[in-house]
mmCIF file of C-alpha atoms and ligand atoms in Angstrom:
data_model
loop_
_atom_site.group_PDB
_atom_site.id
_atom_site.type_symbol
_atom_site.label_atom_id
_atom_site.label_comp_id
_atom_site.label_asym_id
_atom_site.label_seq_id
_atom_site.Cartn_x
_atom_site.Cartn_y
_atom_site.Cartn_z
ATOM 1 C CA UNK A 119 9.771 -24.699 -10.778
ATOM 2 C CA UNK A 120 9.978 -22.089 -8.042
ATOM 3 C CA UNK A 121 6.702 -21.823 -6.174
ATOM 4 C CA UNK A 122 6.079 -18.992 -3.724
ATOM 5 C CA UNK A 123 3.519 -18.308 -1.080
ATOM 6 C CA UNK A 124 2.179 -14.794 -0.760
ATOM 7 C CA UNK A 125 0.072 -13.086 1.894
ATOM 8 C CA UNK A 126 -1.556 -9.707 1.786
ATOM 9 C CA UNK A 127 -2.301 -9.277 5.478
ATOM 10 C CA UNK A 128 -5.011 -6.716 6.139
ATOM 11 C CA UNK A 129 -7.055 -5.581 9.090
ATOM 12 C CA UNK A 130 -10.231 -7.241 7.766
ATOM 13 C CA UNK A 131 -8.886 -10.076 5.610
ATOM 14 C CA UNK A 132 -5.754 -11.999 4.766
ATOM 15 C CA UNK A 133 -5.449 -12.894 1.104
ATOM 16 C CA UNK A 134 -3.256 -15.969 0.743
ATOM 17 C CA UNK A 135 -2.020 -17.303 -2.566
ATOM 18 C CA UNK A 136 0.421 -19.744 -4.084
ATOM 19 C CA UNK A 137 2.034 -19.167 -7.449
ATOM 20 C CA UNK A 138 4.861 -17.417 -9.232
ATOM 21 C CA UNK A 139 3.268 -14.146 -10.395
ATOM 22 C CA UNK A 140 0.049 -12.473 -11.571
ATOM 23 C CA UNK A 141 -0.372 -14.862 -14.495
ATOM 24 C CA UNK A 142 0.268 -17.920 -12.421
ATOM 25 C CA UNK A 143 -1.912 -17.965 -9.319
ATOM 26 C CA UNK A 144 -2.420 -21.607 -8.364
ATOM 27 C CA UNK A 145 -4.574 -21.035 -5.333
ATOM 28 C CA UNK A 146 -6.127 -18.046 -3.717
ATOM 29 C CA UNK A 147 -8.001 -17.821 -0.451
ATOM 30 C CA UNK A 148 -9.535 -15.077 1.641
ATOM 31 C CA UNK A 149 -9.244 -15.606 5.382
ATOM 32 C CA UNK A 150 -11.058 -13.258 7.736
ATOM 33 C CA UNK A 151 -8.889 -11.369 10.214
ATOM 34 C CA UNK A 152 -10.164 -12.464 13.625
ATOM 35 C CA UNK A 153 -7.733 -12.935 16.515
ATOM 36 C CA UNK A 154 -4.052 -13.643 15.771
ATOM 37 C CA UNK A 155 -4.161 -17.280 17.005
ATOM 38 C CA UNK A 156 -7.094 -18.276 14.803
ATOM 39 C CA UNK A 157 -6.039 -16.270 11.765
ATOM 40 C CA UNK A 158 -2.416 -17.453 11.755
ATOM 41 C CA UNK A 159 -3.436 -21.092 12.360
ATOM 42 C CA UNK A 160 -5.857 -20.932 9.401
ATOM 43 C CA UNK A 161 -3.134 -19.381 7.243
ATOM 44 C CA UNK A 162 -0.616 -22.082 8.174
ATOM 45 C CA UNK A 163 -3.179 -24.792 7.346
ATOM 46 C CA UNK A 164 -3.866 -23.210 3.957
ATOM 47 C CA UNK A 165 -0.188 -23.228 2.966
ATOM 48 C CA UNK A 166 0.364 -26.766 4.278
ATOM 49 C CA UNK A 167 -2.548 -27.960 2.133
ATOM 50 C CA UNK A 168 -1.211 -26.112 -0.905
ATOM 51 C CA UNK A 169 2.305 -27.502 -0.449
ATOM 52 C CA UNK A 170 0.776 -30.967 -0.334
ATOM 53 C CA UNK A 171 -1.055 -30.357 -3.587
ATOM 54 C CA UNK A 172 1.354 -28.233 -5.654
ATOM 55 C CA UNK A 173 4.734 -29.114 -4.134
ATOM 56 C CA UNK A 174 6.918 -27.406 -1.552
ATOM 57 C CA UNK A 175 7.091 -23.633 -1.354
ATOM 58 C CA UNK A 176 10.521 -22.045 -1.767
ATOM 59 C CA UNK A 177 9.665 -19.004 0.334
ATOM 60 C CA UNK A 178 6.793 -16.953 1.664
ATOM 61 C CA UNK A 179 6.247 -13.197 1.296
ATOM 62 C CA UNK A 180 4.050 -11.188 3.647
ATOM 63 C CA UNK A 181 2.864 -7.664 2.833
ATOM 64 C CA UNK A 182 1.242 -6.602 6.080
ATOM 65 C CA UNK A 183 -0.844 -3.906 7.668
ATOM 66 C CA UNK A 184 1.109 -2.132 10.348
ATOM 67 C CA UNK A 185 2.946 -0.550 11.858
ATOM 68 C CA UNK A 186 5.467 -3.371 11.534
ATOM 69 C CA UNK A 187 9.049 -3.929 12.666
ATOM 70 C CA UNK A 188 11.344 -4.199 9.628
ATOM 71 C CA UNK A 189 14.724 -3.758 11.338
ATOM 72 C CA UNK A 190 16.724 -6.894 10.487
ATOM 73 C CA UNK A 191 18.627 -6.812 13.782
ATOM 74 C CA UNK A 192 15.607 -6.269 15.986
ATOM 75 C CA UNK A 193 14.371 -9.098 18.222
ATOM 76 C CA UNK A 194 10.872 -8.174 17.097
ATOM 77 C CA UNK A 195 11.607 -8.120 13.354
ATOM 78 C CA UNK A 196 8.561 -9.353 11.477
ATOM 79 C CA UNK A 197 6.126 -8.314 14.207
ATOM 80 C CA UNK A 198 3.044 -6.173 13.788
ATOM 81 C CA UNK A 199 3.832 -3.610 16.486
ATOM 82 C CA UNK A 200 1.626 -0.851 17.905
ATOM 83 C CA UNK A 201 -1.516 -1.372 15.827
ATOM 84 C CA UNK A 202 -4.828 -0.139 17.231
ATOM 85 C CA UNK A 203 -6.413 -3.313 15.778
ATOM 86 C CA UNK A 204 -7.715 -5.113 18.911
ATOM 87 C CA UNK A 205 -5.639 -8.152 19.883
ATOM 88 C CA UNK A 206 -2.987 -7.657 17.191
ATOM 89 C CA UNK A 207 -0.488 -5.332 18.875
ATOM 90 C CA UNK A 208 2.976 -6.941 19.194
ATOM 91 C CA UNK A 209 2.135 -10.052 17.169
ATOM 92 C CA UNK A 210 4.935 -12.142 15.712
ATOM 93 C CA UNK A 211 3.873 -12.825 12.129
ATOM 94 C CA UNK A 212 6.957 -13.536 10.013
ATOM 95 C CA UNK A 213 8.911 -15.565 12.599
ATOM 96 C CA UNK A 214 5.951 -17.708 13.467
ATOM 97 C CA UNK A 215 5.032 -18.447 9.842
ATOM 98 C CA UNK A 216 8.666 -19.208 9.035
ATOM 99 C CA UNK A 217 8.996 -21.675 11.922
ATOM 100 C CA UNK A 218 5.683 -23.392 11.283
ATOM 101 C CA UNK A 219 6.036 -23.660 7.509
ATOM 102 C CA UNK A 220 9.797 -24.230 7.419
ATOM 103 C CA UNK A 221 10.491 -21.582 4.757
ATOM 104 C CA UNK A 222 12.236 -18.198 4.709
ATOM 105 C CA UNK A 223 9.798 -15.288 4.970
ATOM 106 C CA UNK A 224 10.121 -11.891 3.313
ATOM 107 C CA UNK A 225 8.184 -9.273 5.256
ATOM 108 C CA UNK A 226 7.262 -5.663 4.549
ATOM 109 C CA UNK A 227 4.380 -3.198 4.698
ATOM 110 C CA UNK A 228 1.313 -3.756 2.517
ATOM 111 C CA UNK A 229 2.075 -0.589 0.569
ATOM 112 C CA UNK A 230 5.766 -1.355 0.040
ATOM 113 C CA UNK A 231 4.519 -4.737 -1.173
ATOM 114 C CA UNK A 232 2.125 -3.099 -3.631
ATOM 115 C CA UNK A 233 4.923 -0.816 -4.845
ATOM 116 C CA UNK A 234 7.143 -3.872 -5.419
ATOM 117 C CA UNK A 235 4.370 -5.721 -7.248
ATOM 118 C CA UNK A 236 3.636 -2.760 -9.531
ATOM 119 C CA UNK A 237 7.350 -2.262 -10.182
ATOM 120 C CA UNK A 238 7.871 -5.877 -11.191
ATOM 121 C CA UNK A 239 4.654 -6.574 -13.097
ATOM 122 C CA UNK A 240 2.452 -3.498 -13.281
ATOM 123 C CA UNK A 241 2.557 0.257 -13.821
ATOM 124 C CA UNK A 242 6.243 0.501 -12.862
ATOM 125 C CA UNK A 243 7.555 -2.215 -15.175
ATOM 126 C CA UNK A 244 11.051 -1.487 -16.438
ATOM 127 C CA UNK A 245 11.735 1.243 -13.868
ATOM 128 C CA UNK A 246 14.021 1.209 -10.836
ATOM 129 C CA UNK A 247 11.919 3.327 -8.501
ATOM 130 C CA UNK A 248 8.253 4.012 -7.828
ATOM 131 C CA UNK A 249 6.115 5.338 -5.005
ATOM 132 C CA UNK A 250 2.695 3.790 -4.465
ATOM 133 C CA UNK A 251 -0.136 5.545 -2.617
ATOM 134 C CA UNK A 252 -3.464 3.947 -1.800
ATOM 135 C CA UNK A 253 -6.449 6.146 -0.953
ATOM 136 C CA UNK A 254 -9.410 4.345 0.588
ATOM 137 C CA UNK A 255 -10.587 3.811 4.160
ATOM 138 C CA UNK A 256 -7.124 5.023 5.085
ATOM 139 C CA UNK A 257 -4.232 6.432 3.117
ATOM 140 C CA UNK A 258 -0.928 4.596 2.914
ATOM 141 C CA UNK A 259 2.144 4.883 0.801
ATOM 142 C CA UNK A 260 5.221 2.828 0.046
ATOM 143 C CA UNK A 261 8.210 3.218 -2.186
ATOM 144 C CA UNK A 262 10.813 1.129 -3.925
ATOM 145 C CA UNK A 263 14.089 2.809 -4.813
ATOM 146 C CA UNK A 264 16.630 0.981 -6.973
ATOM 147 C CA UNK A 265 14.598 -2.174 -6.557
ATOM 148 C CA UNK A 266 14.575 -2.092 -2.740
ATOM 149 C CA UNK A 267 11.587 -1.153 -0.551
ATOM 150 C CA UNK A 268 12.262 1.957 1.513
ATOM 151 C CA UNK A 269 12.567 1.641 5.278
ATOM 152 C CA UNK A 270 14.988 2.844 7.895
ATOM 153 C CA UNK A 271 13.998 4.281 11.231
ATOM 154 C CA UNK A 272 10.691 2.395 10.873
ATOM 155 C CA UNK A 273 8.994 2.671 7.490
ATOM 156 C CA UNK A 274 7.386 5.477 5.528
ATOM 157 C CA UNK A 275 3.955 6.634 6.694
ATOM 158 C CA UNK A 276 2.984 8.724 3.693
ATOM 159 C CA UNK A 277 -0.665 8.675 4.652
ATOM 160 C CA UNK A 278 0.105 11.038 7.503
ATOM 161 C CA UNK A 279 1.987 13.711 5.567
ATOM 162 C CA UNK A 280 1.420 17.172 6.992
ATOM 163 C CA UNK A 281 0.058 19.468 4.312
ATOM 164 C CA UNK A 282 -0.953 23.122 4.106
ATOM 165 C CA UNK A 283 -4.718 23.448 4.459
ATOM 166 C CA UNK A 284 -6.610 24.627 1.417
ATOM 167 C CA UNK A 285 -7.449 28.318 2.056
ATOM 168 C CA UNK A 286 -11.180 27.611 1.776
ATOM 169 C CA UNK A 287 -11.169 24.470 3.904
ATOM 170 C CA UNK A 288 -12.248 24.749 7.539
ATOM 171 C CA UNK A 289 -12.671 20.999 8.125
ATOM 172 C CA UNK A 290 -10.678 19.906 11.202
ATOM 173 C CA UNK A 291 -9.775 16.455 9.840
ATOM 174 C CA UNK A 292 -10.378 13.044 11.400
ATOM 175 C CA UNK A 293 -6.948 11.527 12.059
ATOM 176 C CA UNK A 294 -6.809 10.367 15.683
ATOM 177 C CA UNK A 295 -3.174 11.408 15.901
ATOM 178 C CA UNK A 296 -2.965 14.591 13.817
ATOM 179 C CA UNK A 297 -6.425 15.767 12.892
ATOM 180 C CA UNK A 298 -5.702 17.425 9.581
ATOM 181 C CA UNK A 299 -2.934 15.230 8.094
ATOM 182 C CA UNK A 300 -3.371 13.775 4.596
ATOM 183 C CA UNK A 301 -5.402 10.789 5.849
ATOM 184 C CA UNK A 302 -7.388 13.036 8.177
ATOM 185 C CA UNK A 303 -8.370 15.288 5.271
ATOM 186 C CA UNK A 304 -8.539 13.072 2.207
ATOM 187 C CA UNK A 305 -9.321 9.435 3.096
ATOM 188 C CA UNK A 306 -12.740 7.999 2.225
ATOM 189 C CA UNK A 307 -14.033 8.445 5.801
ATOM 190 C CA UNK A 308 -12.673 12.027 5.848
ATOM 191 C CA UNK A 309 -14.619 12.839 2.669
ATOM 192 C CA UNK A 310 -17.755 11.284 4.174
ATOM 193 C CA UNK A 311 -17.331 13.229 7.439
ATOM 194 C CA UNK A 312 -16.675 16.495 5.613
ATOM 195 C CA UNK A 313 -19.661 16.309 3.251
ATOM 196 C CA UNK A 314 -22.044 14.179 5.288
ATOM 197 C CA UNK A 315 -22.334 11.461 2.645
ATOM 198 C CA UNK A 316 -20.125 8.677 1.309
ATOM 199 C CA UNK A 317 -17.487 9.644 -1.269
ATOM 200 C CA UNK A 318 -18.929 7.301 -3.903
ATOM 201 C CA UNK A 319 -22.270 9.154 -3.848
ATOM 202 C CA UNK A 320 -20.720 12.562 -4.644
ATOM 203 C CA UNK A 321 -21.122 13.557 -8.314
ATOM 204 C CA UNK A 322 -18.010 14.187 -10.417
ATOM 205 C CA UNK A 323 -18.632 17.961 -10.461
ATOM 206 C CA UNK A 324 -18.957 18.200 -6.649
ATOM 207 C CA UNK A 325 -16.532 20.584 -4.960
ATOM 208 C CA UNK A 326 -15.301 17.661 -2.852
ATOM 209 C CA UNK A 327 -13.154 16.494 -5.756
ATOM 210 C CA UNK A 328 -11.362 19.827 -6.109
ATOM 211 C CA UNK A 329 -10.365 19.647 -2.457
ATOM 212 C CA UNK A 330 -9.468 15.981 -2.791
ATOM 213 C CA UNK A 331 -7.243 16.741 -5.778
ATOM 214 C CA UNK A 332 -5.658 19.635 -3.896
ATOM 215 C CA UNK A 333 -4.589 17.383 -1.030
ATOM 216 C CA UNK A 334 -3.575 14.354 -3.070
ATOM 217 C CA UNK A 335 -1.790 16.493 -5.657
ATOM 218 C CA UNK A 336 0.076 18.380 -2.927
ATOM 219 C CA UNK A 337 1.060 15.040 -1.380
ATOM 220 C CA UNK A 338 2.237 13.877 -4.817
ATOM 221 C CA UNK A 339 4.355 17.026 -5.138
ATOM 222 C CA UNK A 340 5.894 16.391 -1.720
ATOM 223 C CA UNK A 341 6.666 12.768 -2.593
ATOM 224 C CA UNK A 342 8.295 13.953 -5.806
ATOM 225 C CA UNK A 343 10.393 16.450 -3.864
ATOM 226 C CA UNK A 344 11.332 13.991 -1.109
ATOM 227 C CA UNK A 345 11.952 10.768 -3.044
ATOM 228 C CA UNK A 346 12.241 11.707 -6.720
ATOM 229 C CA UNK A 347 10.718 8.405 -7.859
ATOM 230 C CA UNK A 348 10.466 7.651 -11.570
ATOM 231 C CA UNK A 349 6.711 7.152 -11.281
ATOM 232 C CA UNK A 350 3.904 7.755 -8.781
ATOM 233 C CA UNK A 351 1.104 5.193 -8.663
ATOM 234 C CA UNK A 352 -2.212 6.167 -7.066
ATOM 235 C CA UNK A 353 -4.488 3.252 -6.173
ATOM 236 C CA UNK A 354 -7.334 2.479 -3.763
ATOM 237 C CA UNK A 355 -11.080 2.957 -4.066
ATOM 238 C CA UNK A 356 -11.158 6.761 -3.779
ATOM 239 C CA UNK A 357 -8.511 7.230 -6.513
ATOM 240 C CA UNK A 358 -10.864 5.547 -8.980
ATOM 241 C CA UNK A 359 -13.358 8.451 -8.846
ATOM 242 C CA UNK A 360 -13.978 9.611 -12.430
ATOM 243 C CA UNK A 361 -11.641 12.417 -13.474
ATOM 244 C CA UNK A 362 -9.835 12.565 -10.133
ATOM 245 C CA UNK A 363 -6.446 11.349 -11.307
ATOM 246 C CA UNK A 364 -6.338 14.078 -13.997
ATOM 247 C CA UNK A 365 -7.106 16.690 -11.333
ATOM 248 C CA UNK A 366 -4.371 15.280 -9.063
ATOM 249 C CA UNK A 367 -1.850 15.551 -11.923
ATOM 250 C CA UNK A 368 -2.880 19.139 -12.524
ATOM 251 C CA UNK A 369 -2.367 20.012 -8.851
ATOM 252 C CA UNK A 370 0.978 18.203 -8.802
ATOM 253 C CA UNK A 371 2.324 20.204 -11.749
ATOM 254 C CA UNK A 372 0.861 23.427 -10.348
ATOM 255 C CA UNK A 373 2.230 22.728 -6.873
ATOM 256 C CA UNK A 374 5.769 22.105 -8.121
ATOM 257 C CA UNK A 375 5.645 25.453 -9.903
ATOM 258 C CA UNK A 376 8.166 24.480 -12.564
ATOM 259 C CA UNK A 377 10.885 23.797 -10.002
ATOM 260 C CA UNK A 378 11.386 20.094 -10.770
ATOM 261 C CA UNK A 379 12.603 20.292 -14.331
ATOM 262 C CA UNK A 380 11.735 17.023 -15.921
ATOM 263 C CA UNK A 381 9.972 16.681 -19.280
ATOM 264 C CA UNK A 382 7.705 13.972 -17.856
ATOM 265 C CA UNK A 383 6.315 16.473 -15.325
ATOM 266 C CA UNK A 384 6.440 19.594 -17.472
ATOM 267 C CA UNK A 385 4.354 17.849 -20.132
ATOM 268 C CA UNK A 386 1.475 17.327 -17.663
ATOM 269 C CA UNK A 387 2.624 14.257 -15.707
ATOM 270 C CA UNK A 388 0.345 11.926 -17.659
ATOM 271 C CA UNK A 389 2.916 9.155 -17.698
ATOM 272 C CA UNK A 390 4.341 10.126 -14.284
ATOM 273 C CA UNK A 391 1.298 9.942 -12.005
ATOM 274 C CA UNK A 392 -0.704 6.893 -13.009
ATOM 275 C CA UNK A 393 -3.257 4.327 -11.844
ATOM 276 C CA UNK A 394 -2.077 0.860 -10.810
ATOM 277 C CA UNK A 395 -2.152 -1.882 -13.421
ATOM 278 C CA UNK A 396 -2.425 -4.864 -11.121
ATOM 279 C CA UNK A 397 -5.588 -3.637 -9.410
ATOM 280 C CA UNK A 398 -6.442 -5.755 -6.405
ATOM 281 C CA UNK A 399 -3.593 -8.162 -7.168
ATOM 282 C CA UNK A 400 -0.816 -5.624 -6.454
ATOM 283 C CA UNK A 401 -0.471 -6.676 -2.823
ATOM 284 C CA UNK A 402 -0.320 -10.390 -3.459
ATOM 285 C CA UNK A 403 2.108 -9.902 -6.376
ATOM 286 C CA UNK A 404 4.261 -7.779 -4.106
ATOM 287 C CA UNK A 405 4.175 -10.586 -1.567
ATOM 288 C CA UNK A 406 5.497 -13.006 -4.213
ATOM 289 C CA UNK A 407 8.270 -10.531 -4.948
ATOM 290 C CA UNK A 408 9.118 -10.336 -1.220
ATOM 291 C CA UNK A 409 9.276 -14.133 -1.235
ATOM 292 C CA UNK A 410 11.528 -14.164 -4.296
ATOM 293 C CA UNK A 411 13.924 -11.765 -2.591
ATOM 294 C CA UNK A 412 14.477 -14.122 0.336
ATOM 295 C CA UNK A 413 14.069 -17.362 -1.588
ATOM 296 C CA UNK A 414 16.602 -16.656 -4.324
ATOM 297 C CA UNK A 415 16.158 -17.076 -8.117
HETATM 298 ZN ZN1 ZN B 1167 -2.455 11.370 10.736
#
């Protein structure tokens, strides 16, 4: 039996689990993100306890908040790099966990992890390529092409795509770096800042959702043009707003203007732009998949 460890490392919590996939989670623990020393020590203790109980882990996968260093030849591979999260900039995560737990570690962004998880077990099953976008307190996106997560120079930062402003939108946006990028215009906090109340309190017929669909649908069109994935998966709390995903599809098809000639898009994109199937487990499942990639079998 091949047992993996998985970590979904976030800015507020680290979800740690042991198992082989979504139907086989042996142990699951939420560890608060405090300072790196305390958090990583608690994580190491969790996996040591689990190995004692369930048997040795073959490998560990970490799907992490970032930015992260994913260059295999870099001396800081596996580090969280320039994060604004206090205390966490330039933290060695993968190397430290690998040394302390004595297992190989697969390491990638949280959103590439979620894309991998959905591709293997969720809404991308049977496909070779998907892009995954999460819309919540921030916006992030990852992609897997031909089974491999996409990175190169650094890694994709789809949350900060630069989009044309809606002609009736005079909101300046809230991104600290760009103002009116995708995250600055369409994240949960951007919606709250624009309308003066939290996104979840806005009724389904509020104009906010038209604007939201405009930006997310335009982003979806750009991802289609740039990556040509076989499916786009839109997750995160904001994406769950009633009726929003249908509006995003409509904007996507409209935005592409018939240029991308694929029946799956021309027929309304219903099976092209979809919700995740793994829900909150996408990240941890992706982490198992990262572990499997470095642990063999
Ligand atoms: Zn930005």
